Amino acid sequence: AQKVTQAQTEISVVEKEDVTLDCVYETRDTTYYLFWYKQPPSGELVFLIRRNSFDEQNEISGRYSWNFQKSTSSFNFTITASQVVDSAVYFCALINFNKFYFGSGTKLNVKP
Amino acid sequence: NAGVTQTPKFQVLKTGQSMTLQCAQDMNHEYMSWYRQDPGMGLRLIHYSVGAGITDQGEVPNGYNVSRSTTEDFPLRLLSAAPSQTSVYFCASSYSSGGRETQYFGPGTRLLVL
């Protein structure tokens, strides 16, 4: 069975703080893909990153970085120097054989 | 390029009524899917399609039907609406090119079943 767990329901930080959003997944398959999406208060879903199971290289994109560790089945997302515009719900997801499995999301509040 | 479009944006139904949520994409994506989003539960896959004429069930398919007669359109039908189907519905499409699959979501349809 596939499962994605985002244990942090809600996180509040002050602007310019760094924040890490945790994602732990379960799958018995060796080939799968992991995603992060952002859902701002306006409600749309914005794709952030995709990583396949054979690529454990960490990735950095501006203030965003992702740490993928197969040994711990984790795909954590770090925002450096957070900004108010980062306030949103962030979802981690796993795709396997065309089926997406989403975590329940982490709501990030960035206060000025 | 409109991306993924959904209509209507908001709908109120009475229990037992039927309706169709429309989804269209103009990116020639083969893969399309429907999700529902309920508070605190993330998104759950209802149905998906890997190409015209091919559909399959996701996690929560009961009470919903889909068809895929064209690459562009993937409507979701509620056969007999129930209050438990009150939710926000998202349609998505994606391609897989050299292993770089990216999924694009529509703006969502808010459905209230009374």
XYZ file of C-alpha atoms in Angstrom:
226
model
C 0.000 0.000 0.000
C 1.101 3.542 -0.647
C 0.941 6.233 1.991
C 2.244 9.739 2.500
C 2.476 11.268 5.958
C 2.914 14.921 6.754
C 2.984 14.923 10.521
C 3.145 18.700 10.875
C -0.396 19.986 10.600
C 0.485 23.649 11.018
C 3.700 25.611 11.442
C 4.105 29.274 12.302
C 7.344 31.165 11.783
C 8.459 34.755 11.676
C 9.616 36.178 8.377
C 13.253 35.391 7.488
C 13.301 32.236 9.571
C 14.152 28.952 7.882
C 11.495 26.252 8.010
C 11.478 22.560 7.081
C 8.357 20.683 6.120
C 8.537 16.947 6.676
C 7.250 14.234 4.367
C 7.490 10.515 4.997
C 6.193 7.992 2.503
C 5.512 4.288 2.317
C 5.672 2.153 -0.775
C 6.833 -1.337 -1.639
C 7.677 -0.380 -5.179
C 11.145 0.489 -6.345
C 10.000 2.924 -9.027
C 7.981 5.890 -7.888
C 7.927 9.660 -7.999
C 7.596 12.227 -5.258
C 6.152 15.700 -5.577
C 5.631 18.852 -3.594
C 2.748 21.209 -4.284
C 1.844 24.592 -2.827
C -1.753 25.681 -2.252
C -1.954 29.408 -1.428
C -5.075 30.896 0.181
C -6.524 31.490 -3.281
C -6.927 27.724 -3.601
C -5.018 26.767 -6.730
C -2.415 24.026 -6.649
C 1.064 24.970 -7.762
C 3.624 22.361 -8.739
C 6.982 22.847 -7.003
C 9.156 19.817 -7.645
C 9.207 16.230 -8.860
C 11.792 13.625 -7.904
C 12.058 10.017 -9.064
C 13.071 7.171 -6.809
C 16.412 6.685 -8.517
C 17.574 10.236 -8.048
C 18.560 11.006 -4.478
C 20.423 14.137 -5.351
C 19.239 17.081 -3.308
C 17.912 20.061 -5.200
C 17.983 23.765 -4.570
C 15.845 26.317 -6.345
C 16.284 29.809 -5.002
C 15.080 29.793 -1.395
C 13.650 26.289 -1.743
C 15.550 23.077 -1.214
C 14.571 19.446 -1.043
C 16.239 16.571 0.781
C 15.368 13.102 -0.497
C 16.550 10.146 1.580
C 15.415 6.686 0.529
C 16.971 5.142 3.644
C 14.424 6.954 5.809
C 11.680 7.222 3.143
C 11.634 10.965 3.526
C 11.390 13.874 1.114
C 11.669 17.018 3.194
C 11.232 20.568 1.946
C 13.104 23.552 3.369
C 12.332 27.202 2.791
C 15.239 29.487 3.606
C 14.585 33.046 4.760
C 10.827 32.605 4.660
C 8.576 35.358 3.388
C 4.941 36.217 4.032
C 4.130 35.103 0.478
C 5.229 31.596 1.425
C 2.145 31.280 3.621
C 0.191 28.391 2.154
C -0.649 24.751 2.575
C 2.062 22.478 1.222
C 1.335 18.975 0.038
C 3.715 16.115 -0.497
C 2.600 13.408 -2.936
C 3.703 10.033 -4.223
C 2.878 8.669 -7.649
C 3.061 5.042 -8.502
C 1.553 3.403 -11.586
C -0.368 6.541 -12.520
C -1.977 6.930 -9.108
C -1.241 9.913 -6.939
C -1.297 9.671 -3.150
C -1.287 12.958 -1.282
C -0.355 13.734 2.281
C -2.808 15.702 4.376
C -0.787 18.880 4.001
C 1.126 21.256 6.249
C -0.189 24.759 6.709
C 2.640 27.261 6.893
C 1.999 30.657 8.439
C 4.749 33.209 7.927
C 4.266 36.268 10.091
C 5.844 39.642 9.313
C -2.826 28.004 -23.933
C -5.581 27.895 -21.326
C -4.073 24.955 -19.399
C -6.636 22.991 -17.400
C -10.096 24.524 -17.173
C -12.974 23.465 -14.963
C -16.619 24.438 -14.964
C -18.569 25.379 -12.997
C -16.528 27.127 -10.295
C -19.265 26.680 -7.730
C -22.395 24.549 -7.614
C -25.152 23.857 -5.125
C -27.106 20.633 -5.472
C -29.916 18.983 -3.614
C -29.535 15.427 -2.406
C -30.352 13.006 -5.207
C -29.656 15.386 -8.063
C -27.134 14.492 -10.721
C -24.649 16.735 -12.459
C -21.483 16.745 -14.526
C -18.305 18.595 -13.644
C -16.454 19.579 -16.779
C -12.701 19.441 -17.240
C -10.736 20.295 -20.354
C -7.068 20.694 -21.194
C -5.394 22.042 -24.304
C -1.902 20.690 -23.708
C -2.445 17.326 -25.427
C -1.737 15.499 -22.176
C -2.550 11.819 -22.115
C -3.035 11.509 -18.380
C -5.982 13.178 -16.646
C -7.423 12.703 -13.198
C -10.039 13.894 -10.723
C -9.480 14.551 -7.038
C -11.592 15.701 -4.177
C -10.184 17.815 -1.386
C -11.772 17.693 2.043
C -10.552 19.653 5.074
C -7.578 18.005 6.767
C -7.472 15.117 4.298
C -5.424 16.392 1.410
C -6.442 15.304 -2.069
C -7.883 11.912 -2.814
C -7.954 10.386 -6.256
C -11.428 9.627 -7.596
C -10.802 8.428 -11.156
C -8.056 8.760 -13.688
C -7.427 8.178 -17.375
C -4.210 7.349 -19.203
C -5.635 8.160 -22.611
C -8.792 8.493 -24.669
C -11.069 5.528 -24.086
C -9.205 4.345 -20.973
C -10.301 5.094 -17.417
C -9.682 3.515 -14.037
C -10.692 3.960 -10.430
C -8.751 5.764 -7.773
C -9.115 5.703 -3.997
C -12.683 6.991 -3.703
C -14.624 6.176 -6.903
C -18.037 5.348 -5.429
C -20.799 7.681 -6.539
C -18.843 9.011 -9.503
C -18.550 8.099 -13.161
C -16.083 9.269 -15.789
C -15.520 8.858 -19.498
C -12.747 9.937 -21.854
C -13.966 10.169 -25.403
C -11.354 12.738 -26.421
C -7.867 13.617 -25.256
C -9.026 17.077 -24.249
C -12.063 16.362 -22.075
C -12.549 14.350 -18.902
C -15.972 14.981 -17.317
C -16.891 13.741 -13.856
C -20.486 12.708 -13.265
C -22.213 12.593 -9.921
C -24.979 10.072 -10.313
C -27.072 10.903 -7.236
C -25.537 13.629 -5.114
C -25.153 13.081 -1.377
C -24.085 15.533 1.351
C -20.893 13.467 1.762
C -19.902 14.617 -1.711
C -19.663 18.214 -0.577
C -16.067 19.016 -1.382
C -13.704 20.878 -3.659
C -13.002 18.969 -6.847
C -9.792 19.331 -8.794
C -9.071 18.075 -12.258
C -5.471 17.549 -13.333
C -3.560 16.595 -16.436
C 0.009 15.555 -16.989
C 2.521 14.321 -19.483
C 5.511 12.144 -19.062
C 8.368 13.179 -21.227
C 11.654 11.441 -20.645
C 10.595 10.716 -17.114
C 9.887 14.346 -16.277
C 6.249 14.045 -15.364
C 4.553 17.232 -14.264
C 0.958 17.501 -13.216
C -1.113 20.616 -13.806
C -4.247 21.309 -11.811
C -7.397 23.178 -12.742
C -8.726 25.952 -10.483
C -11.213 23.647 -8.759
C -14.996 23.344 -8.435
C -16.638 23.919 -5.057
C -19.635 21.643 -4.673
C -22.202 21.940 -1.903
C -24.806 19.206 -1.569
C -27.745 20.061 0.639
